[in-house]
């Protein structure tokens, strides 16, 4: 619980946090605070980034960063939720703090069209290079042809 | 001695029988409960259509038939089947069962179809 | 409508599809770039169009060797969304299948890494022992691979007394063989020469690059989902995290062999402690039940590392978003770091050392930076090249690595 208290002391109302019954902490922040909050978490020992999830819910694009702090007595799992605008999604890149985000951010750019500022070499990861520019399959308005 | 670790096992392998089976001259015996190709009994079917709703790969299609209570019967295209067993678990009268036949290689895909008469 | 058929890295004559580009100077590697995505099948998008129970059979086909881990992780995540707990006996059966899968996956990997080095005898012995495990799995579940035994709310089939007796027999046999292989590997000079000091990944680098699975445990870091965040019944079983301080390919082999012994212990414990009860699944969850609106996260220790699932539901019969992160994707950043400074002949053990599940390489492009020449080799060619190169340069390497 101490990480929720630390964030509430610094940011007050901008941070919404809940804990579910499987001991996962869900924290929601605006996208302007993303870099500061993740740098703060990394200084406090949350050094394992499991993955970054991207999800299009019709109005906005939700990004979730899943982090773990491994400890000898207990392990804490935190999920940071943030939003990006659907028509022009731009989010700061995290490769300086977490080098493994290099691969995860390329995957989200490929399948959802979110641009990460500061990422060197942001190109498609899974789909072939010769597909058109706005071909992003995980968006809700992308219809699969029969 | 470093070259003695495998030497004993190598000599033992000279006298043992081989580890492979001479298929197709000898057919492997499968244990009971094996999930092979499906078989269907039209006399037990009531035509409820639950098997069509649970199949993950669209193998089953209900077509009109006079023998069942609700006047429908399933038609199976077994070349798409993944042998998951959902239809076997969910059928209320156990009309669909697994056999022990694992030979699924055919020349044309529709040789494996089951069409109820 | 006409269909376009490209002939690329996926072709009947090739082995498995991944593409690396290596930049070399002479024989030493300077930089590397991975090129993945040849087996991308659009499973996450397809899972949004099928129901909760149909997805069980779709998601076990993501990987052939760790299929029960994928299905079990999805079932665990869906149980968190439906807000139900499976009965005790079902959790014991589910864990038994997970540990049997770990045994056969590590035996397969042992054969593959010995085949890369050229020690084909151990490859054949390991795969012969693996047949006993596969026969037991076929007896329990009906198939040798793709044994779909998990459903949402429990397991599908019960396990009988004869199957438990056979499981204890197989566990004792594999534990004895694993200790025999450990003795052989630590004494054989060819194996030590090709794997000691190769693919060095220090402890700080392993933590910084977020490596998972036996790769990170061979660098001395105690990270295992079964030990740190226990799920199912792992907080009651006799389980210890296995680590080693070698940080090279030899340490990864030793870690996996010792994990096989630990798995055999868990299987014997399950066979003696399984509760005698009748229910193995929940009656109130059927293929036509709708869940509440919810989202959940679940992690499972697959044989290759930490497997991660995130599912969101919107109250209908289809899930809204299914996100999968396989352990091999998390280890790719470590390969790039590990190959720098090594010879071309060291590529097969390093890449096979992280146990790539979705691929091995099929085509390697070697770009000689000084001479500006490009050479394309298939995977078989590079393996034969590496065995022959080590045979010719044996004495030089031995002096260098001393």
XYZ file of C-alpha atoms in Angstrom:
665
model
C 0.000 0.000 0.000
C 2.895 2.352 0.489
C 3.340 3.045 -3.211
C -0.251 4.266 -3.455
C 0.336 6.583 -0.476
C 3.550 7.914 -2.009
C 1.804 8.735 -5.270
C -1.188 10.289 -3.530
C 1.096 12.546 -1.461
C 2.802 13.916 -4.553
C -0.018 14.088 -7.080
C -3.194 14.215 -5.022
C -6.387 13.947 -7.024
C -4.835 13.202 -10.416
C -4.097 9.594 -9.381
C -6.902 6.998 -8.957
C -5.898 3.707 -7.342
C -7.645 0.432 -6.420
C -6.459 -2.954 -5.163
C -8.310 -6.083 -6.302
C -8.590 -9.328 -4.389
C -5.666 -10.986 -6.172
C -3.264 -8.300 -4.807
C -2.945 -6.442 -8.101
C -2.758 -2.644 -7.795
C -4.469 -0.657 -10.588
C -3.436 3.026 -10.875
C -4.886 5.454 -13.430
C -2.938 8.585 -14.417
C -3.136 11.167 -17.234
C -0.608 10.683 -20.017
C 1.338 13.882 -19.179
C 2.519 12.348 -15.904
C 3.591 9.038 -17.454
C 7.334 9.633 -17.602
C 7.582 11.027 -14.057
C 5.511 8.292 -12.464
C 7.404 5.476 -14.188
C 10.769 7.019 -13.282
C 9.609 7.246 -9.654
C 8.532 3.613 -9.679
C 11.820 2.520 -11.163
C 13.766 4.291 -8.430
C 11.644 2.460 -5.842
C 12.607 -0.996 -7.115
C 9.930 -1.779 -9.736
C 12.457 -2.915 -12.310
C 10.644 -5.669 -14.223
C 8.322 -4.612 -17.043
C 6.168 -7.590 -18.005
C 4.628 -5.984 -21.072
C 2.673 -2.994 -22.409
C -0.953 -3.657 -23.402
C -2.793 -1.554 -25.952
C -6.577 -1.620 -26.268
C -9.009 0.369 -28.392
C -12.354 0.791 -26.641
C -14.098 2.845 -29.294
C -13.474 6.330 -27.839
C -9.840 6.340 -26.722
C -6.824 4.069 -26.767
C -5.927 2.634 -23.381
C -2.317 1.743 -22.591
C -1.475 -0.377 -19.563
C 2.063 -0.817 -18.224
C 2.470 -3.960 -16.096
C 5.331 -3.751 -13.560
C 6.642 -6.101 -10.883
C 8.877 -5.522 -7.867
C 10.457 -8.819 -6.848
C 11.164 -9.088 -3.138
C 12.319 -11.713 -0.683
C 9.204 -11.566 1.494
C 6.524 -10.488 -0.949
C 6.218 -9.379 -4.536
C 4.178 -6.367 -5.607
C 2.435 -6.078 -8.947
C 1.345 -2.703 -10.284
C -0.624 -1.880 -13.439
C -0.469 1.739 -14.659
C -3.368 2.742 -16.934
C -3.203 5.779 -19.186
C -5.140 7.076 -22.192
C -4.202 8.434 -25.597
C -6.394 10.303 -28.049
C -7.682 8.084 -30.850
C -7.083 10.354 -33.814
C -3.515 11.324 -33.060
C -2.063 9.019 -30.413
C 1.364 10.202 -29.221
C 2.920 8.978 -25.958
C 6.486 9.404 -24.572
C 8.746 6.384 -24.993
C 10.222 4.503 -22.035
C 13.326 2.914 -23.555
C 15.741 4.840 -21.349
C 14.312 3.477 -18.131
C 13.232 0.050 -19.396
C 15.283 -1.259 -22.390
C 12.868 -4.135 -22.944
C 10.194 -1.596 -23.961
C 11.983 -1.415 -27.353
C 10.125 -4.514 -28.574
C 6.775 -3.874 -26.856
C 6.419 -0.329 -28.201
C 7.148 -1.512 -31.734
C 4.367 -4.077 -31.389
C 1.818 -1.455 -30.261
C 2.848 0.889 -33.082
C 2.401 -1.963 -35.553
C -1.012 -3.183 -34.427
C -2.669 -0.001 -33.086
C -0.890 2.986 -34.625
C 0.370 4.668 -31.431
C 3.531 6.762 -31.939
C 6.167 6.796 -29.193
C 8.308 9.960 -29.017
C 11.990 9.324 -28.554
C 12.008 5.731 -29.767
C 14.918 5.107 -32.137
C 13.896 2.838 -34.975
C 10.104 2.764 -34.603
C 9.047 0.433 -37.400
C 6.690 -2.489 -37.790
C 7.463 -5.649 -35.876
C 5.033 -8.377 -36.925
C 3.325 -7.369 -40.152
C 5.263 -7.277 -43.461
C 6.840 -4.003 -44.572
C 4.767 -3.510 -47.671
C 1.355 -3.042 -46.048
C -0.215 0.459 -46.268
C 0.479 3.128 -43.648
C -2.859 3.114 -41.844
C -3.234 -0.681 -41.655
C -3.665 -1.296 -37.912
C -5.560 -4.540 -37.303
C -6.396 -4.263 -33.606
C -8.485 -1.108 -34.032
C -12.207 -1.616 -33.647
C -13.057 -0.107 -37.050
C -10.819 -2.605 -38.860
C -13.036 -5.240 -40.455
C -11.634 -8.649 -41.315
C -12.557 -9.646 -44.876
C -14.289 -13.003 -45.309
C 37.796 -41.932 -16.723
C 35.981 -39.530 -19.063
C 35.276 -42.008 -21.846
C 33.739 -44.535 -19.509
C 30.579 -42.596 -18.677
C 28.643 -43.566 -21.791
C 30.505 -46.792 -22.558
C 28.396 -48.982 -20.259
C 25.169 -47.647 -21.733
C 26.449 -48.048 -25.292
C 27.267 -51.724 -24.709
C 23.858 -52.305 -23.132
C 22.178 -50.767 -26.174
C 23.873 -53.335 -28.418
C 21.899 -56.180 -26.844
C 18.550 -54.432 -26.158
C 15.711 -54.414 -28.650
C 15.238 -51.249 -30.731
C 13.304 -48.278 -29.382
C 11.315 -47.707 -32.575
C 8.188 -49.445 -33.882
C 8.109 -50.731 -37.479
C 5.059 -48.711 -38.586
C 3.091 -49.338 -40.888
C 3.803 -53.068 -40.703
C 2.994 -52.986 -36.975
C 0.206 -50.666 -35.824
C 0.656 -48.865 -32.489
C -1.880 -49.719 -29.821
C -3.485 -46.663 -28.310
C -4.768 -46.521 -24.705
C -8.478 -46.419 -23.922
C -9.856 -42.903 -23.824
C -7.889 -41.919 -26.918
C -9.446 -39.062 -28.897
C -9.636 -40.349 -32.454
C -12.013 -39.669 -35.349
C -15.651 -39.038 -34.353
C -18.524 -41.450 -34.890
C -22.207 -40.496 -34.897
C -25.359 -42.537 -34.117
C -28.480 -41.033 -35.709
C -30.815 -43.203 -33.613
C -29.797 -41.439 -30.378
C -29.836 -37.892 -31.754
C -32.719 -35.570 -30.796
C -31.710 -32.642 -33.047
C -31.127 -30.008 -30.325
C -28.238 -28.287 -32.147
C -26.018 -27.714 -29.075
C -23.075 -29.384 -30.806
C -23.189 -26.774 -33.574
C -23.025 -23.909 -31.054
C -19.981 -25.167 -29.139
C -17.721 -26.331 -31.981
C -14.710 -23.959 -32.249
C -13.881 -24.653 -35.904
C -17.308 -24.799 -37.645
C -17.235 -28.507 -38.359
C -20.914 -29.161 -37.560
C -23.902 -27.847 -39.530
C -27.516 -28.768 -38.812
C -29.458 -29.914 -41.890
C -33.128 -31.010 -42.148
C -33.742 -34.675 -41.343
C -36.878 -36.701 -40.616
C -35.541 -39.216 -38.107
C -34.944 -36.902 -35.110
C -37.435 -35.374 -32.728
C -36.766 -31.749 -33.710
C -36.395 -32.663 -37.417
C -32.724 -31.600 -37.697
C -29.489 -33.591 -37.670
C -25.774 -32.597 -37.710
C -23.515 -32.918 -40.719
C -19.775 -33.234 -39.969
C -16.881 -32.007 -42.137
C -14.178 -33.877 -40.267
C -11.259 -32.482 -42.250
C -11.543 -29.333 -40.097
C -11.868 -31.163 -36.756
C -9.235 -30.538 -34.044
C -10.434 -33.400 -31.786
C -11.138 -31.094 -28.855
C -14.132 -33.077 -27.589
C -16.559 -30.204 -26.888
C -19.357 -31.870 -28.855
C -18.801 -35.192 -27.075
C -18.983 -33.494 -23.651
C -22.087 -31.454 -24.363
C -24.337 -33.912 -26.259
C -27.265 -34.813 -23.930
C -27.832 -38.323 -25.330
C -24.190 -39.277 -26.071
C -24.846 -39.698 -29.776
C -21.316 -38.480 -30.681
C -18.349 -40.571 -29.484
C -14.602 -40.904 -30.113
C -13.198 -43.968 -31.873
C -9.632 -45.269 -31.658
C -8.896 -44.576 -35.314
C -6.020 -42.127 -35.910
C -5.623 -42.488 -39.676
C -6.710 -39.102 -41.009
C -4.744 -38.991 -44.254
C -7.073 -39.008 -47.284
C -6.764 -37.890 -50.868
C -9.802 -35.626 -51.027
C -11.124 -33.669 -48.043
C -14.727 -34.803 -48.357
C -13.858 -38.471 -47.841
C -13.969 -37.845 -44.094
C -17.446 -36.268 -44.043
C -20.294 -37.821 -42.046
C -23.692 -37.105 -43.620
C -26.773 -38.355 -41.740
C -29.220 -40.314 -43.924
C -11.333 -13.842 -55.788
C -7.769 -14.827 -56.464
C -5.337 -15.697 -53.669
C -1.772 -14.394 -53.536
C 0.781 -17.034 -52.401
C 4.194 -15.636 -51.386
C 7.148 -18.014 -51.098
C 9.267 -16.596 -48.297
C 10.897 -17.818 -45.083
C 7.921 -20.135 -44.615
C 8.226 -22.873 -47.225
C 7.951 -26.681 -47.050
C 11.673 -27.115 -47.536
C 12.745 -24.765 -44.696
C 12.893 -25.560 -40.982
C 11.373 -22.768 -38.855
C 10.939 -19.111 -39.660
C 12.912 -16.295 -38.107
C 15.428 -14.003 -39.721
C 18.501 -12.451 -38.149
C 20.934 -10.005 -39.744
C 24.412 -10.176 -38.269
C 27.131 -7.583 -38.889
C 30.594 -9.185 -38.744
C 34.242 -8.183 -39.069
C 36.227 -11.238 -40.118
C 34.843 -13.938 -37.821
C 33.669 -11.760 -34.907
C 30.116 -10.450 -34.586
C 29.726 -6.716 -34.096
C 25.966 -6.173 -34.130
C 22.705 -8.041 -34.728
C 19.144 -7.252 -35.705
C 16.181 -9.608 -35.337
C 13.393 -9.820 -37.855
C 10.376 -11.660 -36.508
C 6.742 -11.995 -37.395
C 6.742 -14.824 -39.906
C 4.324 -16.933 -37.856
C 1.970 -14.091 -36.975
C -1.515 -15.596 -37.215
C -3.713 -12.845 -35.822
C -4.751 -14.898 -32.809
C -5.516 -11.914 -30.578
C -7.982 -10.516 -33.111
C -9.504 -13.944 -33.734
C -10.059 -14.527 -30.026
C -12.447 -11.553 -29.965
C -14.853 -13.341 -32.308
C -15.143 -16.638 -30.436
C -16.883 -17.431 -27.166
C -15.167 -17.987 -23.812
C -15.184 -21.770 -24.112
C -14.228 -21.880 -27.802
C -11.135 -19.804 -26.995
C -9.773 -22.605 -24.807
C -9.165 -24.702 -27.898
C -7.850 -21.792 -29.958
C -5.296 -20.649 -27.406
C -3.754 -24.039 -26.782
C -2.576 -23.951 -30.387
C -0.384 -20.879 -29.865
C 2.520 -23.172 -29.039
C 2.868 -26.898 -29.502
C 5.225 -27.696 -26.646
C 3.819 -25.432 -23.951
C 0.169 -25.808 -24.935
C -1.067 -26.680 -21.447
C 0.578 -23.570 -19.995
C -1.284 -21.330 -22.425
C -4.605 -23.037 -21.819
C -4.090 -23.132 -18.058
C -3.157 -19.448 -17.879
C -6.216 -18.487 -19.931
C -8.465 -20.651 -17.733
C -6.971 -19.077 -14.598
C -7.511 -15.553 -15.948
C -11.082 -16.333 -17.022
C -11.808 -17.763 -13.569
C -10.680 -14.429 -12.078
C -13.096 -12.611 -14.386
C -16.026 -14.953 -13.652
C -15.111 -14.629 -9.941
C -15.126 -18.373 -9.204
C -12.656 -20.801 -7.620
C -12.150 -24.284 -9.049
C -12.354 -27.290 -6.669
C -9.183 -28.594 -4.975
C -8.871 -31.840 -6.884
C -9.028 -29.952 -10.177
C -6.083 -27.764 -9.144
C -4.023 -30.838 -8.307
C -4.722 -32.408 -11.706
C -3.960 -29.141 -13.485
C -0.614 -28.824 -11.691
C 0.264 -32.449 -12.482
C -0.158 -31.754 -16.202
C 1.907 -28.555 -15.928
C 4.807 -30.405 -14.339
C 4.654 -33.281 -16.825
C 4.784 -30.708 -19.588
C 7.853 -29.115 -18.040
C 9.554 -32.530 -17.996
C 8.967 -33.291 -21.651
C 9.797 -29.777 -22.777
C 13.157 -29.745 -20.986
C 14.027 -33.191 -22.356
C 13.270 -31.985 -25.865
C 15.443 -28.928 -25.332
C 18.317 -31.018 -23.982
C 18.295 -33.045 -27.184
C 18.195 -29.921 -29.343
C 21.121 -28.168 -27.667
C 23.239 -31.319 -27.853
C 22.366 -31.594 -31.536
C 23.589 -28.012 -32.067
C 26.940 -28.865 -30.505
C 27.255 -32.111 -32.448
C 26.782 -34.579 -29.568
C 24.063 -36.600 -31.300
C 24.265 -39.565 -28.927
C 22.823 -37.624 -26.007
C 20.155 -36.199 -28.331
C 18.916 -39.707 -29.105
C 19.002 -40.843 -25.471
C 17.102 -37.807 -24.223
C 14.375 -38.200 -26.836
C 14.058 -41.888 -26.057
C 13.409 -41.062 -22.397
C 10.873 -38.466 -23.461
C 8.690 -41.194 -24.992
C 7.852 -42.519 -21.513
C 6.483 -39.133 -20.479
C 4.437 -38.831 -23.666
C 2.941 -42.298 -23.158
C 1.786 -41.290 -19.683
C 0.257 -38.059 -20.962
C -1.605 -39.965 -23.681
C -3.016 -42.313 -21.041
C -4.292 -39.404 -18.918
C -5.663 -37.060 -21.525
C -6.122 -38.879 -24.828
C -3.502 -37.192 -27.015
C 0.299 -36.779 -26.970
C 0.343 -33.048 -27.725
C -2.548 -30.641 -27.421
C -3.959 -32.384 -24.370
C -6.837 -30.009 -23.651
C -7.559 -30.901 -20.072
C -8.379 -27.455 -18.644
C -11.779 -25.788 -18.808
C -13.055 -22.679 -17.093
C -13.906 -23.868 -13.603
C -11.767 -26.992 -13.394
C -10.566 -29.880 -15.560
C -12.379 -32.167 -17.973
C -11.242 -35.665 -17.067
C -10.596 -37.375 -13.804
C -7.443 -39.311 -13.013
C -7.530 -42.938 -11.835
C -5.370 -44.863 -9.386
C -3.445 -46.685 -12.145
C -2.468 -43.413 -13.744
C -1.083 -42.112 -10.435
C 0.977 -45.281 -9.961
C 2.431 -44.879 -13.453
C 3.131 -41.185 -12.803
C 5.283 -42.016 -9.761
C 7.153 -44.629 -11.826
C 7.865 -42.168 -14.635
C 8.934 -39.445 -12.175
C 11.468 -41.747 -10.495
C 12.856 -42.865 -13.863
C 13.294 -39.320 -15.194
C 14.923 -38.075 -11.967
C 17.496 -40.868 -12.165
C 18.237 -40.198 -15.843
C 18.545 -36.448 -15.229
C 21.204 -36.972 -12.588
C 23.029 -39.332 -14.949
C 23.023 -36.668 -17.701
C 24.347 -34.040 -15.310
C 27.330 -36.250 -14.498
C 28.054 -36.898 -18.190
C 27.819 -33.237 -19.197
C 30.134 -31.967 -16.486
C 32.801 -34.498 -17.451
C 32.680 -34.400 -21.264
C 35.393 -32.147 -22.591
C 33.692 -31.363 -25.926
C 30.566 -30.091 -24.205
C 32.483 -27.915 -21.750
C 34.659 -26.502 -24.495
C 31.684 -25.385 -26.585
C 29.484 -24.045 -23.810
C 31.624 -22.629 -21.015
C 32.158 -18.879 -21.315
C 29.856 -18.684 -24.342
C 26.925 -16.291 -24.309
C 27.848 -14.453 -21.129
C 24.990 -12.471 -19.548
C 25.939 -10.819 -16.271
C 23.537 -10.481 -13.350
C 23.080 -6.732 -13.759
C 22.425 -7.081 -17.483
C 19.901 -9.857 -16.965
C 17.913 -7.641 -14.585
C 18.244 -4.561 -16.781
C 17.082 -6.341 -19.942
C 14.132 -8.003 -18.086
C 15.047 -11.562 -19.084
C 12.745 -14.361 -17.899
C 12.891 -18.072 -17.225
C 15.983 -20.285 -16.936
C 17.979 -17.644 -18.825
C 17.754 -15.257 -15.894
C 18.045 -18.012 -13.271
C 21.368 -19.129 -14.790
C 22.742 -15.641 -14.015
C 22.147 -16.009 -10.298
C 18.860 -14.081 -10.009
C 16.067 -15.706 -7.980
C 13.037 -15.016 -10.172
C 10.352 -17.632 -10.725
C 6.606 -17.034 -10.803
C 5.966 -20.254 -8.878
C 8.146 -19.079 -5.994
C 7.615 -15.298 -5.887
C 3.874 -15.067 -6.682
C 2.484 -18.574 -6.055
C -0.679 -19.525 -7.890
C -2.775 -22.683 -7.646
C -1.259 -25.053 -5.085
C 2.387 -24.061 -5.463
C 2.551 -22.525 -1.995
C 2.041 -25.995 -0.494
C 4.229 -28.172 -2.734
C 7.916 -28.872 -1.950
C 9.300 -26.336 -4.404
C 12.670 -24.530 -4.478
C 13.889 -21.994 -7.008
C 16.923 -23.425 -8.869
C 19.713 -20.933 -9.644
C 23.313 -21.145 -10.832
C 26.078 -18.562 -10.977
C 27.706 -19.481 -14.289
C 25.934 -16.913 -16.525
C 26.808 -18.890 -19.691
C 25.238 -21.637 -21.805
C 26.611 -24.400 -19.554
C 24.816 -22.858 -16.576
C 21.533 -22.824 -18.513
C 21.900 -26.545 -19.223
C 22.577 -27.294 -15.542
C 19.603 -25.181 -14.391
C 17.197 -27.014 -16.674
C 18.462 -30.449 -15.652
C 18.046 -29.596 -11.980
C 14.550 -28.251 -12.658
C 13.629 -31.649 -14.027
C 14.558 -33.238 -10.697
C 12.428 -30.671 -8.815
C 9.479 -31.368 -11.131
C 9.760 -35.098 -10.451
C 9.551 -34.356 -6.704
C 6.408 -32.275 -7.199
C 4.777 -35.046 -9.241
C 5.414 -37.595 -6.517
C 4.025 -35.234 -3.864
C 0.856 -34.684 -5.908
C 0.325 -38.424 -6.378
C 0.380 -38.982 -2.619
C -1.497 -35.888 -1.460
C -4.301 -35.551 -4.015
C -7.639 -35.202 -2.143
C -10.244 -37.888 -2.631
C -13.329 -36.127 -3.833
C -15.728 -36.393 -6.727
C -16.017 -32.917 -8.227
C -13.491 -31.776 -10.770
C -15.412 -28.872 -12.317
C -18.022 -26.307 -11.378
C -21.540 -27.035 -12.541
C -22.656 -23.419 -12.682
C -20.192 -22.419 -15.449
C -21.430 -23.757 -18.817
C -20.531 -22.791 -22.380
C -23.483 -20.389 -22.364
C -22.786 -18.429 -19.155
C -22.130 -14.670 -19.362
C -19.480 -13.125 -17.065
C -19.633 -9.745 -15.285
C -17.826 -6.691 -16.706
C -14.293 -7.017 -15.441
C -10.609 -7.138 -16.319
C -7.885 -9.434 -14.970
C -4.211 -10.321 -15.271
C -2.624 -13.730 -14.738
C 0.931 -15.102 -14.872
C 2.140 -18.686 -15.118
C 5.642 -20.181 -15.242
C 5.803 -21.928 -18.612
C 8.854 -24.116 -19.313
C 10.502 -21.129 -21.037
C 9.717 -18.364 -18.590
C 6.971 -16.055 -17.425
C 3.827 -16.253 -19.544
C 1.482 -13.296 -19.222
C -2.234 -12.932 -20.069
C -4.517 -9.899 -19.801
C -8.234 -10.281 -20.542
C -11.031 -7.709 -20.504
C -14.691 -8.612 -20.658
C -17.685 -6.404 -21.447
C -20.395 -8.727 -20.184
C -21.104 -10.578 -23.445
C -20.294 -14.088 -24.636
C -17.077 -12.966 -26.388
C -14.066 -11.410 -24.633
C -13.291 -7.839 -25.630
C -9.495 -8.028 -25.557
C -7.074 -10.909 -25.025
C -3.391 -9.964 -24.735
C -0.652 -12.602 -24.694
C 3.066 -12.074 -24.059
C 5.118 -15.226 -24.618
C 8.447 -15.673 -22.789
C 10.578 -15.875 -25.938
C 9.668 -12.305 -26.902
C 11.033 -11.075 -23.586
C 14.365 -12.829 -24.170
C 15.079 -11.472 -27.649
C 16.708 -8.305 -26.308
C 19.131 -10.537 -24.401
C 20.226 -12.408 -27.540
C 21.293 -9.155 -29.193
C 23.398 -8.314 -26.170
C 24.884 -11.799 -25.806
C 26.203 -12.403 -29.330
C 28.421 -9.323 -29.523
C 32.099 -10.276 -29.502
C 31.595 -13.956 -30.254
C 32.490 -15.964 -33.343
C 29.962 -16.940 -35.984
C 30.408 -20.557 -34.929
C 28.914 -19.692 -31.512
C 25.550 -18.584 -32.884
C 23.700 -21.944 -32.671
C 24.341 -22.640 -28.953
C 23.566 -19.039 -27.940
C 20.266 -18.827 -29.781
C 19.200 -22.315 -28.777
C 20.248 -21.537 -25.197
C 17.250 -19.333 -24.530
C 14.971 -22.145 -25.818
C 13.183 -20.238 -28.573
C 9.641 -21.487 -28.764
C 8.292 -19.703 -31.775
C 11.259 -20.261 -33.942
C 14.851 -21.110 -34.497
C 16.580 -19.252 -37.323
C 15.980 -20.448 -40.812
C 18.105 -18.086 -42.775
C 21.040 -16.105 -41.481
C 22.433 -13.177 -43.446
C 26.070 -12.474 -42.633
C 27.254 -9.024 -43.679
C 31.030 -8.640 -43.644
C 31.519 -5.010 -42.679
C 35.107 -4.685 -43.876
C 34.735 -6.364 -47.226
C 31.095 -5.282 -47.877
C 30.210 -8.835 -48.888
C 26.883 -10.543 -48.090
C 26.552 -14.270 -47.531
C 23.305 -16.152 -46.976
C 23.433 -19.477 -45.165
C 20.627 -21.834 -44.173
C 20.440 -23.146 -40.614
C 21.760 -26.597 -41.482
C 24.762 -25.049 -43.219
C 25.653 -22.853 -40.280
C 25.397 -25.756 -37.859
C 27.713 -27.931 -39.940
C 30.047 -24.965 -40.448
C 30.236 -24.345 -36.709
C 31.030 -27.977 -35.846
C 33.757 -28.148 -38.497
C 35.243 -24.778 -37.455
C 35.564 -25.842 -33.840
C 37.220 -29.135 -34.834
C 39.888 -27.246 -36.830
C 40.561 -24.495 -34.302
C 40.327 -26.561 -31.131
C 43.746 -25.769 -29.682
C 43.553 -21.994 -30.247
C 40.189 -21.714 -28.536
C 41.313 -23.774 -25.582
C 44.226 -21.398 -24.956
C 42.014 -18.336 -25.320
C 39.333 -19.505 -22.946
C 41.656 -20.693 -20.197
